[in-house]
């Protein structure tokens, strides 16, 4: 596959939509034995309490749409052992939700994660390979290939092609990342207006409300209004805490570029 990466990259760029590029990588994944795809992206891995953040993007191929509901609304993503491992490594890994299987997710399988294991087992999705993609700014994605009813023979097959899948996943994510919209780069923790973001940025640089008012050519009360509105949206007690929270959730950044 290494010899074909240039061709695969060109095929990705031939598609002008994110879904088109996801369809393309899924076709390539099927050629090496996978039957379903899960692709997610999370701008900030953890919230301020240290809990895993829900991703801003979750795309599925050949998987029931109810996975969106369970992983987003029921919080399964936060307790998924695969994500626990993916956050701790940049190496692709094989996983198996069979309690007797000795794979990397086993140490994270507890009573709390039982709903995830049950959901996947009921849908015959208990084995697969996940490629974590960690970005320089802290955001990360995972590209997962699933095999229905996988057995030990599939594990040997998956490990044989894991290097190819790793390379394919990184090339795909690079192509997908370039098509992300502003909403995808947002954690969803708070929706700040552009003026609120601007005022917080200057506040983060140490400017007072009076100094900010001069820079943006607005009155001091208007600046204070924007700062207070931002703090309220962020659940912050004061301006300093608002800056800390906005910085953590990457709300003050411009659109990032893909640069591994």
PDB file of C-alpha atoms in Angstrom:
ATOM      1  CA  UNK A   1       0.000   0.000   0.000  1.00  0.00           C
ATOM      2  CA  UNK A   2       2.901   2.372   0.650  1.00  0.00           C
ATOM      3  CA  UNK A   3       3.519   2.532  -3.100  1.00  0.00           C
ATOM      4  CA  UNK A   4      -0.140   3.463  -3.608  1.00  0.00           C
ATOM      5  CA  UNK A   5      -0.326   6.309  -1.069  1.00  0.00           C
ATOM      6  CA  UNK A   6       0.278   8.999  -3.682  1.00  0.00           C
ATOM      7  CA  UNK A   7      -2.579   7.624  -5.744  1.00  0.00           C
ATOM      8  CA  UNK A   8      -4.841   7.375  -2.685  1.00  0.00           C
ATOM      9  CA  UNK A   9      -4.054  10.968  -1.697  1.00  0.00           C
ATOM     10  CA  UNK A  10      -4.999  12.150  -5.181  1.00  0.00           C
ATOM     11  CA  UNK A  11      -8.217  10.141  -5.008  1.00  0.00           C
ATOM     12  CA  UNK A  12      -9.116  11.855  -1.741  1.00  0.00           C
ATOM     13  CA  UNK A  13      -8.576  15.307  -3.211  1.00  0.00           C
ATOM     14  CA  UNK A  14     -10.748  14.371  -6.194  1.00  0.00           C
ATOM     15  CA  UNK A  15     -13.676  14.444  -3.753  1.00  0.00           C
ATOM     16  CA  UNK A  16     -14.716  17.946  -2.707  1.00  0.00           C
ATOM     17  CA  UNK A  17     -16.873  16.889   0.254  1.00  0.00           C
ATOM     18  CA  UNK A  18     -16.021  15.324   3.588  1.00  0.00           C
ATOM     19  CA  UNK A  19     -18.495  12.498   3.057  1.00  0.00           C
ATOM     20  CA  UNK A  20     -16.955  11.794  -0.331  1.00  0.00           C
ATOM     21  CA  UNK A  21     -13.514  11.416   1.216  1.00  0.00           C
ATOM     22  CA  UNK A  22     -14.908   9.205   3.968  1.00  0.00           C
ATOM     23  CA  UNK A  23     -16.519   6.979   1.343  1.00  0.00           C
ATOM     24  CA  UNK A  24     -13.159   6.788  -0.421  1.00  0.00           C
ATOM     25  CA  UNK A  25     -11.231   5.689   2.667  1.00  0.00           C
ATOM     26  CA  UNK A  26     -13.927   3.159   3.495  1.00  0.00           C
ATOM     27  CA  UNK A  27     -13.492   1.558   0.076  1.00  0.00           C
ATOM     28  CA  UNK A  28      -9.739   1.324   0.706  1.00  0.00           C
ATOM     29  CA  UNK A  29     -10.370  -0.149   4.165  1.00  0.00           C
ATOM     30  CA  UNK A  30     -12.656  -2.825   2.765  1.00  0.00           C
ATOM     31  CA  UNK A  31      -9.802  -3.902   0.502  1.00  0.00           C
ATOM     32  CA  UNK A  32      -7.764  -4.847   3.590  1.00  0.00           C
ATOM     33  CA  UNK A  33     -10.549  -6.706   5.357  1.00  0.00           C
ATOM     34  CA  UNK A  34     -12.624  -4.182   7.327  1.00  0.00           C
ATOM     35  CA  UNK A  35     -16.404  -4.118   7.070  1.00  0.00           C
ATOM     36  CA  UNK A  36     -17.331  -0.894   8.874  1.00  0.00           C
ATOM     37  CA  UNK A  37     -15.770   2.480   9.665  1.00  0.00           C
ATOM     38  CA  UNK A  38     -15.926   4.863  12.619  1.00  0.00           C
ATOM     39  CA  UNK A  39     -14.280   8.275  12.309  1.00  0.00           C
ATOM     40  CA  UNK A  40     -14.362  10.888  15.038  1.00  0.00           C
ATOM     41  CA  UNK A  41     -12.654  14.185  15.758  1.00  0.00           C
ATOM     42  CA  UNK A  42     -12.383  15.992  19.093  1.00  0.00           C
ATOM     43  CA  UNK A  43     -10.980  19.557  19.285  1.00  0.00           C
ATOM     44  CA  UNK A  44     -10.206  19.277  23.022  1.00  0.00           C
ATOM     45  CA  UNK A  45      -9.692  15.811  24.562  1.00  0.00           C
ATOM     46  CA  UNK A  46     -10.658  16.643  28.160  1.00  0.00           C
ATOM     47  CA  UNK A  47     -12.887  19.182  29.847  1.00  0.00           C
ATOM     48  CA  UNK A  48     -11.708  21.242  32.819  1.00  0.00           C
ATOM     49  CA  UNK A  49     -12.826  18.479  35.189  1.00  0.00           C
ATOM     50  CA  UNK A  50     -10.639  15.919  33.423  1.00  0.00           C
ATOM     51  CA  UNK A  51     -13.544  14.107  31.757  1.00  0.00           C
ATOM     52  CA  UNK A  52     -13.291  12.942  28.143  1.00  0.00           C
ATOM     53  CA  UNK A  53     -14.997  15.386  25.808  1.00  0.00           C
ATOM     54  CA  UNK A  54     -17.699  14.329  23.366  1.00  0.00           C
ATOM     55  CA  UNK A  55     -16.355  14.659  19.789  1.00  0.00           C
ATOM     56  CA  UNK A  56     -17.559  17.408  17.507  1.00  0.00           C
ATOM     57  CA  UNK A  57     -17.614  14.966  14.591  1.00  0.00           C
ATOM     58  CA  UNK A  58     -18.635  11.319  14.370  1.00  0.00           C
ATOM     59  CA  UNK A  59     -18.974   9.658  10.975  1.00  0.00           C
ATOM     60  CA  UNK A  60     -20.033   6.060  10.407  1.00  0.00           C
ATOM     61  CA  UNK A  61     -20.083   3.681   7.490  1.00  0.00           C
ATOM     62  CA  UNK A  62     -22.028   0.395   7.512  1.00  0.00           C
ATOM     63  CA  UNK A  63     -22.984   0.954  11.164  1.00  0.00           C
ATOM     64  CA  UNK A  64     -26.418   1.608  12.641  1.00  0.00           C
ATOM     65  CA  UNK A  65     -27.213   5.316  12.984  1.00  0.00           C
ATOM     66  CA  UNK A  66     -28.276   4.783  16.593  1.00  0.00           C
ATOM     67  CA  UNK A  67     -24.582   4.743  17.491  1.00  0.00           C
ATOM     68  CA  UNK A  68     -24.681   8.537  17.138  1.00  0.00           C
ATOM     69  CA  UNK A  69     -27.361   8.713  19.808  1.00  0.00           C
ATOM     70  CA  UNK A  70     -25.621   6.359  22.229  1.00  0.00           C
ATOM     71  CA  UNK A  71     -22.136   7.838  21.834  1.00  0.00           C
ATOM     72  CA  UNK A  72     -23.311  11.461  21.936  1.00  0.00           C
ATOM     73  CA  UNK A  73     -26.489  11.686  23.993  1.00  0.00           C
ATOM     74  CA  UNK A  74     -25.973   8.705  26.291  1.00  0.00           C
ATOM     75  CA  UNK A  75     -22.295   9.477  26.893  1.00  0.00           C
ATOM     76  CA  UNK A  76     -20.922   6.158  25.639  1.00  0.00           C
ATOM     77  CA  UNK A  77     -18.008   7.963  23.996  1.00  0.00           C
ATOM     78  CA  UNK A  78     -16.786   9.111  27.421  1.00  0.00           C
ATOM     79  CA  UNK A  79     -16.606   5.562  28.766  1.00  0.00           C
ATOM     80  CA  UNK A  80     -15.538   3.740  25.608  1.00  0.00           C
ATOM     81  CA  UNK A  81     -12.366   1.726  26.437  1.00  0.00           C
ATOM     82  CA  UNK A  82     -11.135   2.204  22.864  1.00  0.00           C
ATOM     83  CA  UNK A  83     -11.105   5.967  23.411  1.00  0.00           C
ATOM     84  CA  UNK A  84      -9.354   5.511  26.754  1.00  0.00           C
ATOM     85  CA  UNK A  85      -6.523   3.739  24.955  1.00  0.00           C
ATOM     86  CA  UNK A  86      -6.521   6.094  21.951  1.00  0.00           C
ATOM     87  CA  UNK A  87      -6.000   9.112  24.202  1.00  0.00           C
ATOM     88  CA  UNK A  88      -2.917   7.497  25.696  1.00  0.00           C
ATOM     89  CA  UNK A  89      -1.113   6.325  22.574  1.00  0.00           C
ATOM     90  CA  UNK A  90      -0.310   7.354  19.026  1.00  0.00           C
ATOM     91  CA  UNK A  91       0.205   3.744  17.952  1.00  0.00           C
ATOM     92  CA  UNK A  92      -2.542   1.843  16.089  1.00  0.00           C
ATOM     93  CA  UNK A  93      -3.948  -1.043  18.093  1.00  0.00           C
ATOM     94  CA  UNK A  94      -6.163  -4.088  17.725  1.00  0.00           C
ATOM     95  CA  UNK A  95      -9.053  -4.408  20.185  1.00  0.00           C
ATOM     96  CA  UNK A  96     -11.518  -7.075  21.182  1.00  0.00           C
ATOM     97  CA  UNK A  97     -14.428  -6.616  23.599  1.00  0.00           C
ATOM     98  CA  UNK A  98     -14.449 -10.283  24.522  1.00  0.00           C
ATOM     99  CA  UNK A  99     -13.738 -10.252  28.273  1.00  0.00           C
ATOM    100  CA  UNK A 100     -11.247 -13.084  27.808  1.00  0.00           C
ATOM    101  CA  UNK A 101      -9.302 -11.378  25.028  1.00  0.00           C
ATOM    102  CA  UNK A 102      -5.952  -9.956  26.083  1.00  0.00           C
ATOM    103  CA  UNK A 103      -5.942  -6.662  24.164  1.00  0.00           C
ATOM    104  CA  UNK A 104      -5.095  -3.120  25.253  1.00  0.00           C
ATOM    105  CA  UNK A 105      -8.673  -2.205  26.131  1.00  0.00           C
ATOM    106  CA  UNK A 106      -8.970  -4.996  28.699  1.00  0.00           C
ATOM    107  CA  UNK A 107      -7.580  -2.898  31.582  1.00  0.00           C
ATOM    108  CA  UNK A 108     -10.300  -0.291  30.958  1.00  0.00           C
ATOM    109  CA  UNK A 109     -13.193  -2.744  30.827  1.00  0.00           C
ATOM    110  CA  UNK A 110     -15.205  -2.368  34.036  1.00  0.00           C
ATOM    111  CA  UNK A 111     -18.818  -2.427  35.144  1.00  0.00           C
ATOM    112  CA  UNK A 112     -19.027   1.219  34.077  1.00  0.00           C
ATOM    113  CA  UNK A 113     -18.048   0.359  30.498  1.00  0.00           C
ATOM    114  CA  UNK A 114     -20.363  -2.659  30.264  1.00  0.00           C
ATOM    115  CA  UNK A 115     -23.024  -0.720  28.270  1.00  0.00           C
ATOM    116  CA  UNK A 116     -20.460  -0.038  25.533  1.00  0.00           C
ATOM    117  CA  UNK A 117     -19.371  -3.674  25.359  1.00  0.00           C
ATOM    118  CA  UNK A 118     -22.994  -4.818  25.330  1.00  0.00           C
ATOM    119  CA  UNK A 119     -23.962  -2.403  22.539  1.00  0.00           C
ATOM    120  CA  UNK A 120     -21.071  -3.524  20.327  1.00  0.00           C
ATOM    121  CA  UNK A 121     -21.515  -7.224  21.068  1.00  0.00           C
ATOM    122  CA  UNK A 122     -25.233  -7.098  20.274  1.00  0.00           C
ATOM    123  CA  UNK A 123     -24.336  -5.643  16.876  1.00  0.00           C
ATOM    124  CA  UNK A 124     -21.497  -8.105  16.292  1.00  0.00           C
ATOM    125  CA  UNK A 125     -18.915  -5.273  16.367  1.00  0.00           C
ATOM    126  CA  UNK A 126     -16.650  -6.576  19.109  1.00  0.00           C
ATOM    127  CA  UNK A 127     -13.333  -6.485  17.196  1.00  0.00           C
ATOM    128  CA  UNK A 128     -11.431  -3.903  15.200  1.00  0.00           C
ATOM    129  CA  UNK A 129      -8.357  -1.741  14.787  1.00  0.00           C
ATOM    130  CA  UNK A 130      -8.128   1.917  15.816  1.00  0.00           C
ATOM    131  CA  UNK A 131      -5.605   4.475  14.586  1.00  0.00           C
ATOM    132  CA  UNK A 132      -5.240   7.485  16.931  1.00  0.00           C
ATOM    133  CA  UNK A 133      -4.202  10.734  15.229  1.00  0.00           C
ATOM    134  CA  UNK A 134      -2.905  13.312  17.707  1.00  0.00           C
ATOM    135  CA  UNK A 135      -2.496  16.869  16.462  1.00  0.00           C
ATOM    136  CA  UNK A 136       0.100  19.442  17.614  1.00  0.00           C
ATOM    137  CA  UNK A 137      -2.517  21.668  19.288  1.00  0.00           C
ATOM    138  CA  UNK A 138      -3.950  18.822  21.331  1.00  0.00           C
ATOM    139  CA  UNK A 139      -6.931  17.946  19.164  1.00  0.00           C
ATOM    140  CA  UNK A 140      -7.183  14.361  18.043  1.00  0.00           C
ATOM    141  CA  UNK A 141      -9.078  11.959  15.829  1.00  0.00           C
ATOM    142  CA  UNK A 142      -9.512   8.224  15.593  1.00  0.00           C
ATOM    143  CA  UNK A 143     -10.032   6.151  12.484  1.00  0.00           C
ATOM    144  CA  UNK A 144     -11.437   2.740  13.321  1.00  0.00           C
ATOM    145  CA  UNK A 145     -11.961  -0.284  11.131  1.00  0.00           C
ATOM    146  CA  UNK A 146     -14.459  -2.865  12.389  1.00  0.00           C
ATOM    147  CA  UNK A 147     -14.835  -6.503  11.434  1.00  0.00           C
ATOM    148  CA  UNK A 148     -18.176  -8.155  12.164  1.00  0.00           C
ATOM    149  CA  UNK A 149     -17.861 -11.411  14.052  1.00  0.00           C
ATOM    150  CA  UNK A 150     -14.091 -11.151  14.168  1.00  0.00           C
ATOM    151  CA  UNK A 151     -12.117 -14.122  15.456  1.00  0.00           C
ATOM    152  CA  UNK A 152      -8.474 -14.963  16.108  1.00  0.00           C
ATOM    153  CA  UNK A 153      -7.873 -15.445  12.419  1.00  0.00           C
ATOM    154  CA  UNK A 154      -8.995 -11.859  11.855  1.00  0.00           C
ATOM    155  CA  UNK A 155      -6.655 -10.646  14.598  1.00  0.00           C
ATOM    156  CA  UNK A 156      -3.699 -12.152  12.758  1.00  0.00           C
ATOM    157  CA  UNK A 157      -4.937 -10.637   9.505  1.00  0.00           C
ATOM    158  CA  UNK A 158      -5.462  -7.210  11.086  1.00  0.00           C
ATOM    159  CA  UNK A 159      -2.007  -7.150  12.637  1.00  0.00           C
ATOM    160  CA  UNK A 160      -0.515  -8.099   9.278  1.00  0.00           C
ATOM    161  CA  UNK A 161      -2.046  -4.999   7.676  1.00  0.00           C
ATOM    162  CA  UNK A 162      -1.932  -2.632  10.641  1.00  0.00           C
ATOM    163  CA  UNK A 163       0.993  -0.580   9.274  1.00  0.00           C
ATOM    164  CA  UNK A 164      -0.820  -0.076   5.971  1.00  0.00           C
ATOM    165  CA  UNK A 165      -4.001   0.910   7.782  1.00  0.00           C
ATOM    166  CA  UNK A 166      -2.071   3.353   9.963  1.00  0.00           C
ATOM    167  CA  UNK A 167      -0.636   5.109   6.919  1.00  0.00           C
ATOM    168  CA  UNK A 168      -3.986   5.110   5.128  1.00  0.00           C
ATOM    169  CA  UNK A 169      -5.730   6.603   8.179  1.00  0.00           C
ATOM    170  CA  UNK A 170      -3.232   9.461   8.495  1.00  0.00           C
ATOM    171  CA  UNK A 171      -3.423  10.320   4.797  1.00  0.00           C
ATOM    172  CA  UNK A 172      -7.210  10.254   4.999  1.00  0.00           C
ATOM    173  CA  UNK A 173      -7.368  12.434   8.113  1.00  0.00           C
ATOM    174  CA  UNK A 174      -5.126  15.016   6.475  1.00  0.00           C
ATOM    175  CA  UNK A 175      -7.547  15.149   3.544  1.00  0.00           C
ATOM    176  CA  UNK A 176     -10.613  15.249   5.801  1.00  0.00           C
ATOM    177  CA  UNK A 177      -9.199  17.904   8.135  1.00  0.00           C
ATOM    178  CA  UNK A 178      -8.880  20.405   5.313  1.00  0.00           C
ATOM    179  CA  UNK A 179     -12.671  20.283   4.848  1.00  0.00           C
ATOM    180  CA  UNK A 180     -13.691  20.773   8.478  1.00  0.00           C
ATOM    181  CA  UNK A 181     -15.979  23.728   9.093  1.00  0.00           C
ATOM    182  CA  UNK A 182     -15.932  26.135  12.027  1.00  0.00           C
ATOM    183  CA  UNK A 183     -18.490  24.070  13.942  1.00  0.00           C
ATOM    184  CA  UNK A 184     -16.261  20.987  13.775  1.00  0.00           C
ATOM    185  CA  UNK A 185     -13.370  22.891  15.341  1.00  0.00           C
ATOM    186  CA  UNK A 186     -15.639  24.013  18.191  1.00  0.00           C
ATOM    187  CA  UNK A 187     -16.119  21.996  21.365  1.00  0.00           C
ATOM    188  CA  UNK A 188     -19.731  23.083  21.674  1.00  0.00           C
ATOM    189  CA  UNK A 189     -19.119  24.194  25.255  1.00  0.00           C
ATOM    190  CA  UNK A 190     -20.062  27.780  24.410  1.00  0.00           C
ATOM    191  CA  UNK A 191     -20.944  29.759  21.316  1.00  0.00           C
ATOM    192  CA  UNK A 192     -19.204  33.107  21.525  1.00  0.00           C
ATOM    193  CA  UNK A 193     -19.847  35.925  19.085  1.00  0.00           C
ATOM    194  CA  UNK A 194     -16.896  37.240  17.117  1.00  0.00           C
ATOM    195  CA  UNK A 195     -16.917  40.434  19.198  1.00  0.00           C
ATOM    196  CA  UNK A 196     -16.911  38.439  22.447  1.00  0.00           C
ATOM    197  CA  UNK A 197     -13.976  36.386  21.196  1.00  0.00           C
ATOM    198  CA  UNK A 198     -12.150  39.542  20.148  1.00  0.00           C
ATOM    199  CA  UNK A 199     -12.595  41.189  23.547  1.00  0.00           C
ATOM    200  CA  UNK A 200     -11.498  38.027  25.355  1.00  0.00           C
ATOM    201  CA  UNK A 201      -8.409  37.758  23.145  1.00  0.00           C
ATOM    202  CA  UNK A 202      -7.338  41.272  24.095  1.00  0.00           C
ATOM    203  CA  UNK A 203      -8.153  40.566  27.727  1.00  0.00           C
ATOM    204  CA  UNK A 204      -5.926  37.482  27.523  1.00  0.00           C
ATOM    205  CA  UNK A 205      -3.126  39.776  26.341  1.00  0.00           C
ATOM    206  CA  UNK A 206      -3.533  41.841  29.496  1.00  0.00           C
ATOM    207  CA  UNK A 207      -5.504  44.788  28.140  1.00  0.00           C
ATOM    208  CA  UNK A 208      -8.044  46.490  30.378  1.00  0.00           C
ATOM    209  CA  UNK A 209     -11.597  47.204  29.234  1.00  0.00           C
ATOM    210  CA  UNK A 210     -10.610  50.814  28.618  1.00  0.00           C
ATOM    211  CA  UNK A 211      -7.629  49.769  26.485  1.00  0.00           C
ATOM    212  CA  UNK A 212      -9.739  47.272  24.558  1.00  0.00           C
ATOM    213  CA  UNK A 213     -12.326  49.967  23.859  1.00  0.00           C
ATOM    214  CA  UNK A 214      -9.653  52.083  22.198  1.00  0.00           C
ATOM    215  CA  UNK A 215      -8.401  49.202  20.053  1.00  0.00           C
ATOM    216  CA  UNK A 216     -11.810  48.134  18.761  1.00  0.00           C
ATOM    217  CA  UNK A 217     -13.245  51.656  18.717  1.00  0.00           C
ATOM    218  CA  UNK A 218     -16.185  50.913  20.994  1.00  0.00           C
ATOM    219  CA  UNK A 219     -17.260  52.378  24.324  1.00  0.00           C
ATOM    220  CA  UNK A 220     -16.012  50.922  27.605  1.00  0.00           C
ATOM    221  CA  UNK A 221     -19.552  49.841  28.641  1.00  0.00           C
ATOM    222  CA  UNK A 222     -19.867  47.972  25.342  1.00  0.00           C
ATOM    223  CA  UNK A 223     -16.584  46.142  25.934  1.00  0.00           C
ATOM    224  CA  UNK A 224     -17.632  45.267  29.483  1.00  0.00           C
ATOM    225  CA  UNK A 225     -20.951  43.998  28.142  1.00  0.00           C
ATOM    226  CA  UNK A 226     -19.167  41.667  25.695  1.00  0.00           C
ATOM    227  CA  UNK A 227     -16.756  40.404  28.353  1.00  0.00           C
ATOM    228  CA  UNK A 228     -19.573  39.772  30.825  1.00  0.00           C
ATOM    229  CA  UNK A 229     -21.638  37.994  28.177  1.00  0.00           C
ATOM    230  CA  UNK A 230     -18.691  35.745  27.320  1.00  0.00           C
ATOM    231  CA  UNK A 231     -18.056  34.978  30.993  1.00  0.00           C
ATOM    232  CA  UNK A 232     -21.705  34.037  31.503  1.00  0.00           C
ATOM    233  CA  UNK A 233     -21.702  31.696  28.499  1.00  0.00           C
ATOM    234  CA  UNK A 234     -18.540  30.044  29.789  1.00  0.00           C
ATOM    235  CA  UNK A 235     -19.858  29.683  33.324  1.00  0.00           C
ATOM    236  CA  UNK A 236     -16.964  31.802  34.586  1.00  0.00           C
ATOM    237  CA  UNK A 237     -17.029  33.795  37.815  1.00  0.00           C
ATOM    238  CA  UNK A 238     -14.794  36.567  36.511  1.00  0.00           C
ATOM    239  CA  UNK A 239     -12.871  37.777  33.481  1.00  0.00           C
ATOM    240  CA  UNK A 240      -9.711  35.836  34.326  1.00  0.00           C
ATOM    241  CA  UNK A 241     -11.610  32.577  34.631  1.00  0.00           C
ATOM    242  CA  UNK A 242     -13.392  33.338  31.367  1.00  0.00           C
ATOM    243  CA  UNK A 243     -10.046  33.705  29.589  1.00  0.00           C
ATOM    244  CA  UNK A 244      -8.787  30.437  31.098  1.00  0.00           C
ATOM    245  CA  UNK A 245     -11.903  28.551  30.041  1.00  0.00           C
ATOM    246  CA  UNK A 246     -12.001  30.064  26.559  1.00  0.00           C
ATOM    247  CA  UNK A 247      -8.319  29.249  26.058  1.00  0.00           C
ATOM    248  CA  UNK A 248      -8.772  25.666  27.238  1.00  0.00           C
ATOM    249  CA  UNK A 249     -11.661  25.094  24.853  1.00  0.00           C
ATOM    250  CA  UNK A 250      -9.740  26.772  22.006  1.00  0.00           C
ATOM    251  CA  UNK A 251     -12.393  29.416  21.503  1.00  0.00           C
ATOM    252  CA  UNK A 252      -9.885  32.196  20.974  1.00  0.00           C
ATOM    253  CA  UNK A 253      -7.945  30.521  18.172  1.00  0.00           C
ATOM    254  CA  UNK A 254      -8.214  31.125  14.478  1.00  0.00           C
ATOM    255  CA  UNK A 255      -8.840  28.155  12.221  1.00  0.00           C
ATOM    256  CA  UNK A 256      -5.881  25.770  12.665  1.00  0.00           C
ATOM    257  CA  UNK A 257      -3.930  24.333   9.775  1.00  0.00           C
ATOM    258  CA  UNK A 258      -2.997  20.681   9.383  1.00  0.00           C
ATOM    259  CA  UNK A 259       0.654  20.391  10.317  1.00  0.00           C
ATOM    260  CA  UNK A 260       1.941  17.175  11.794  1.00  0.00           C
TER     261      UNK A 260
END
